[in-house]
Amino acid sequence: VQLVESGGGLVQAGGSLRLSCVASGRVSDIDSLGWFRQAPGKQRELVATITSARTTNYEASVKGRFTISGDLAKGTVDLQMNRLRPEDTAVYYCKAAVVVRTIEGRADFDYWGQGTQVTVSS
């Protein structure tokens, strides 16, 4: 699975950005898609995820401001980010969680995009 993100950029605090991610390859094996972010000097952290059942999960600080949407069958996921804050500044990565089921059981794989920079100025 290959992932390509787009939509990052520079925005003032309080503004909005929309990130998009498109997956290619074995899209049918994707179990969930998500967005993670990594700020300088910090560990990569979960922002939001969406499953094939359209169940969503958000990091506490983005709830009510960010909305994840997607179509896993098509391998697409978007992140609408509103009321952005300077602390949202980071490189945002798209991640696909892939599950391959065989007669021996299941194997789980994670695939990452190259990342897109989001910078929020105060």
PDB file of C-alpha atoms in Angstrom:
ATOM      1  CA  VAL A   1       0.000   0.000   0.000  1.00  0.00           C
ATOM      2  CA  GLN A   2       1.307   3.426  -0.939  1.00  0.00           C
ATOM      3  CA  LEU A   3      -0.017   6.629   0.622  1.00  0.00           C
ATOM      4  CA  VAL A   4       0.198  10.177  -0.700  1.00  0.00           C
ATOM      5  CA  GLU A   5      -0.837  13.146   1.432  1.00  0.00           C
ATOM      6  CA  SER A   6      -1.666  16.667   0.339  1.00  0.00           C
ATOM      7  CA  GLY A   7      -3.109  19.846   1.774  1.00  0.00           C
ATOM      8  CA  GLY A   8      -0.614  21.054   4.329  1.00  0.00           C
ATOM      9  CA  GLY A   9       0.524  24.647   4.568  1.00  0.00           C
ATOM     10  CA  LEU A  10       0.813  27.791   6.639  1.00  0.00           C
ATOM     11  CA  VAL A  11      -2.247  29.264   8.337  1.00  0.00           C
ATOM     12  CA  GLN A  12      -2.930  31.777  11.083  1.00  0.00           C
ATOM     13  CA  ALA A  13      -4.303  30.679  14.430  1.00  0.00           C
ATOM     14  CA  GLY A  14      -8.048  30.198  14.215  1.00  0.00           C
ATOM     15  CA  GLY A  15      -7.889  29.261  10.558  1.00  0.00           C
ATOM     16  CA  SER A  16      -8.645  26.005   8.769  1.00  0.00           C
ATOM     17  CA  LEU A  17      -6.866  23.464   6.601  1.00  0.00           C
ATOM     18  CA  ARG A  18      -7.957  20.241   4.970  1.00  0.00           C
ATOM     19  CA  LEU A  19      -5.573  17.326   4.545  1.00  0.00           C
ATOM     20  CA  SER A  20      -6.181  14.533   2.073  1.00  0.00           C
ATOM     21  CA  CYS A  21      -4.627  11.111   1.687  1.00  0.00           C
ATOM     22  CA  VAL A  22      -5.005   8.648  -1.161  1.00  0.00           C
ATOM     23  CA  ALA A  23      -3.937   5.028  -0.909  1.00  0.00           C
ATOM     24  CA  SER A  24      -3.006   2.755  -3.779  1.00  0.00           C
ATOM     25  CA  GLY A  25      -2.104  -0.903  -4.004  1.00  0.00           C
ATOM     26  CA  ARG A  26      -3.948  -3.527  -1.930  1.00  0.00           C
ATOM     27  CA  VAL A  27      -6.611  -1.088  -0.780  1.00  0.00           C
ATOM     28  CA  SER A  28      -9.029  -3.945  -0.085  1.00  0.00           C
ATOM     29  CA  ASP A  29      -6.826  -5.066   2.830  1.00  0.00           C
ATOM     30  CA  ILE A  30      -7.032  -1.717   4.644  1.00  0.00           C
ATOM     31  CA  ASP A  31      -8.646  -2.099   8.071  1.00  0.00           C
ATOM     32  CA  SER A  32      -8.367   1.525   9.175  1.00  0.00           C
ATOM     33  CA  LEU A  33      -6.915   4.844   8.039  1.00  0.00           C
ATOM     34  CA  GLY A  34      -5.654   7.553  10.286  1.00  0.00           C
ATOM     35  CA  TRP A  35      -3.725  10.739  10.763  1.00  0.00           C
ATOM     36  CA  PHE A  36      -0.768  11.116  13.090  1.00  0.00           C
ATOM     37  CA  ARG A  37       1.468  14.094  13.715  1.00  0.00           C
ATOM     38  CA  GLN A  38       4.972  14.756  14.939  1.00  0.00           C
ATOM     39  CA  ALA A  39       6.162  18.093  16.231  1.00  0.00           C
ATOM     40  CA  PRO A  40       9.895  18.900  16.520  1.00  0.00           C
ATOM     41  CA  GLY A  41      11.419  17.142  19.511  1.00  0.00           C
ATOM     42  CA  LYS A  42       8.273  15.163  20.233  1.00  0.00           C
ATOM     43  CA  GLN A  43       7.060  11.655  19.538  1.00  0.00           C
ATOM     44  CA  ARG A  44       4.614  10.907  16.797  1.00  0.00           C
ATOM     45  CA  GLU A  45       1.074  10.939  18.159  1.00  0.00           C
ATOM     46  CA  LEU A  46      -2.350   9.865  16.993  1.00  0.00           C
ATOM     47  CA  VAL A  47      -4.655  12.618  15.768  1.00  0.00           C
ATOM     48  CA  ALA A  48      -7.656  10.701  14.428  1.00  0.00           C
ATOM     49  CA  THR A  49      -8.563   7.355  12.914  1.00  0.00           C
ATOM     50  CA  ILE A  50     -11.471   5.885  10.999  1.00  0.00           C
ATOM     51  CA  THR A  51     -12.269   2.199  10.559  1.00  0.00           C
ATOM     52  CA  SER A  52     -14.004   0.257   7.831  1.00  0.00           C
ATOM     53  CA  ALA A  53     -17.144   0.458  10.002  1.00  0.00           C
ATOM     54  CA  ARG A  54     -16.728   4.265   9.946  1.00  0.00           C
ATOM     55  CA  THR A  55     -15.948   4.307  13.658  1.00  0.00           C
ATOM     56  CA  THR A  56     -13.843   7.363  14.474  1.00  0.00           C
ATOM     57  CA  ASN A  57     -11.419   8.114  17.260  1.00  0.00           C
ATOM     58  CA  TYR A  58      -9.810  11.462  18.120  1.00  0.00           C
ATOM     59  CA  GLU A  59      -6.982  12.683  20.302  1.00  0.00           C
ATOM     60  CA  ALA A  60      -8.471  14.724  23.127  1.00  0.00           C
ATOM     61  CA  SER A  61      -7.044  18.102  22.131  1.00  0.00           C
ATOM     62  CA  VAL A  62      -8.528  17.973  18.609  1.00  0.00           C
ATOM     63  CA  LYS A  63     -12.038  16.792  19.495  1.00  0.00           C
ATOM     64  CA  GLY A  64     -14.602  19.295  18.318  1.00  0.00           C
ATOM     65  CA  ARG A  65     -12.066  21.019  16.043  1.00  0.00           C
ATOM     66  CA  PHE A  66     -10.943  18.274  13.649  1.00  0.00           C
ATOM     67  CA  THR A  67     -13.114  15.909  11.626  1.00  0.00           C
ATOM     68  CA  ILE A  68     -11.886  12.759   9.921  1.00  0.00           C
ATOM     69  CA  SER A  69     -13.778  11.307   6.993  1.00  0.00           C
ATOM     70  CA  GLY A  70     -12.982   8.667   4.485  1.00  0.00           C
ATOM     71  CA  ASP A  71     -13.922   5.819   2.216  1.00  0.00           C
ATOM     72  CA  LEU A  72     -11.742   2.832   2.994  1.00  0.00           C
ATOM     73  CA  ALA A  73     -13.056   0.916   0.008  1.00  0.00           C
ATOM     74  CA  LYS A  74     -11.580   3.660  -2.168  1.00  0.00           C
ATOM     75  CA  GLY A  75      -8.551   4.182   0.039  1.00  0.00           C
ATOM     76  CA  THR A  76      -9.199   7.840   0.779  1.00  0.00           C
ATOM     77  CA  VAL A  77      -9.181   9.758   4.036  1.00  0.00           C
ATOM     78  CA  ASP A  78      -9.453  13.466   4.778  1.00  0.00           C
ATOM     79  CA  LEU A  79      -8.851  15.528   7.888  1.00  0.00           C
ATOM     80  CA  GLN A  80     -10.723  18.809   8.196  1.00  0.00           C
ATOM     81  CA  MET A  81      -8.928  20.976  10.735  1.00  0.00           C
ATOM     82  CA  ASN A  82     -10.733  24.016  12.108  1.00  0.00           C
ATOM     83  CA  ARG A  83      -9.849  26.549  14.824  1.00  0.00           C
ATOM     84  CA  LEU A  84      -6.191  25.673  14.427  1.00  0.00           C
ATOM     85  CA  ARG A  85      -3.782  26.522  17.216  1.00  0.00           C
ATOM     86  CA  PRO A  86      -0.009  27.081  17.161  1.00  0.00           C
ATOM     87  CA  GLU A  87       0.396  23.829  19.095  1.00  0.00           C
ATOM     88  CA  ASP A  88      -1.114  21.969  16.121  1.00  0.00           C
ATOM     89  CA  THR A  89       2.057  22.769  14.188  1.00  0.00           C
ATOM     90  CA  ALA A  90       3.638  19.481  13.112  1.00  0.00           C
ATOM     91  CA  VAL A  91       4.285  17.159  10.220  1.00  0.00           C
ATOM     92  CA  TYR A  92       1.071  15.212   9.629  1.00  0.00           C
ATOM     93  CA  TYR A  93       1.291  11.626   8.443  1.00  0.00           C
ATOM     94  CA  CYS A  94      -1.367   9.398   6.942  1.00  0.00           C
ATOM     95  CA  LYS A  95      -1.310   5.793   8.127  1.00  0.00           C
ATOM     96  CA  ALA A  96      -3.011   2.693   6.773  1.00  0.00           C
ATOM     97  CA  ALA A  97      -3.469  -0.300   9.032  1.00  0.00           C
ATOM     98  CA  VAL A  98      -3.596  -3.364   6.822  1.00  0.00           C
ATOM     99  CA  VAL A  99      -4.780  -6.793   7.846  1.00  0.00           C
ATOM    100  CA  VAL A 100      -4.003  -9.789   5.684  1.00  0.00           C
ATOM    101  CA  ARG A 101      -5.970 -12.900   6.572  1.00  0.00           C
ATOM    102  CA  THR A 102      -4.783 -16.348   5.532  1.00  0.00           C
ATOM    103  CA  ILE A 103      -5.618 -19.901   6.581  1.00  0.00           C
ATOM    104  CA  GLU A 104      -2.742 -19.643   9.082  1.00  0.00           C
ATOM    105  CA  GLY A 105      -4.238 -16.577  10.738  1.00  0.00           C
ATOM    106  CA  ARG A 106      -3.743 -12.826  10.290  1.00  0.00           C
ATOM    107  CA  ALA A 107      -0.804 -10.545   9.728  1.00  0.00           C
ATOM    108  CA  ASP A 108      -0.919  -6.828  10.513  1.00  0.00           C
ATOM    109  CA  PHE A 109       1.065  -4.164   8.674  1.00  0.00           C
ATOM    110  CA  ASP A 110       1.287  -0.400   9.011  1.00  0.00           C
ATOM    111  CA  TYR A 111       2.011   1.839   6.032  1.00  0.00           C
ATOM    112  CA  TRP A 112       2.891   5.521   6.227  1.00  0.00           C
ATOM    113  CA  GLY A 113       2.791   8.444   3.875  1.00  0.00           C
ATOM    114  CA  GLN A 114       5.688  10.846   3.448  1.00  0.00           C
ATOM    115  CA  GLY A 115       4.107  13.519   5.643  1.00  0.00           C
ATOM    116  CA  THR A 116       2.852  17.025   5.034  1.00  0.00           C
ATOM    117  CA  GLN A 117       3.842  20.106   7.042  1.00  0.00           C
ATOM    118  CA  VAL A 118       1.178  22.080   8.885  1.00  0.00           C
ATOM    119  CA  THR A 119       2.326  25.360  10.417  1.00  0.00           C
ATOM    120  CA  VAL A 120       0.009  27.525  12.510  1.00  0.00           C
ATOM    121  CA  SER A 121       1.238  31.028  13.279  1.00  0.00           C
ATOM    122  CA  SER A 122       0.124  32.949  16.338  1.00  0.00           C
TER     123      SER A 122
END
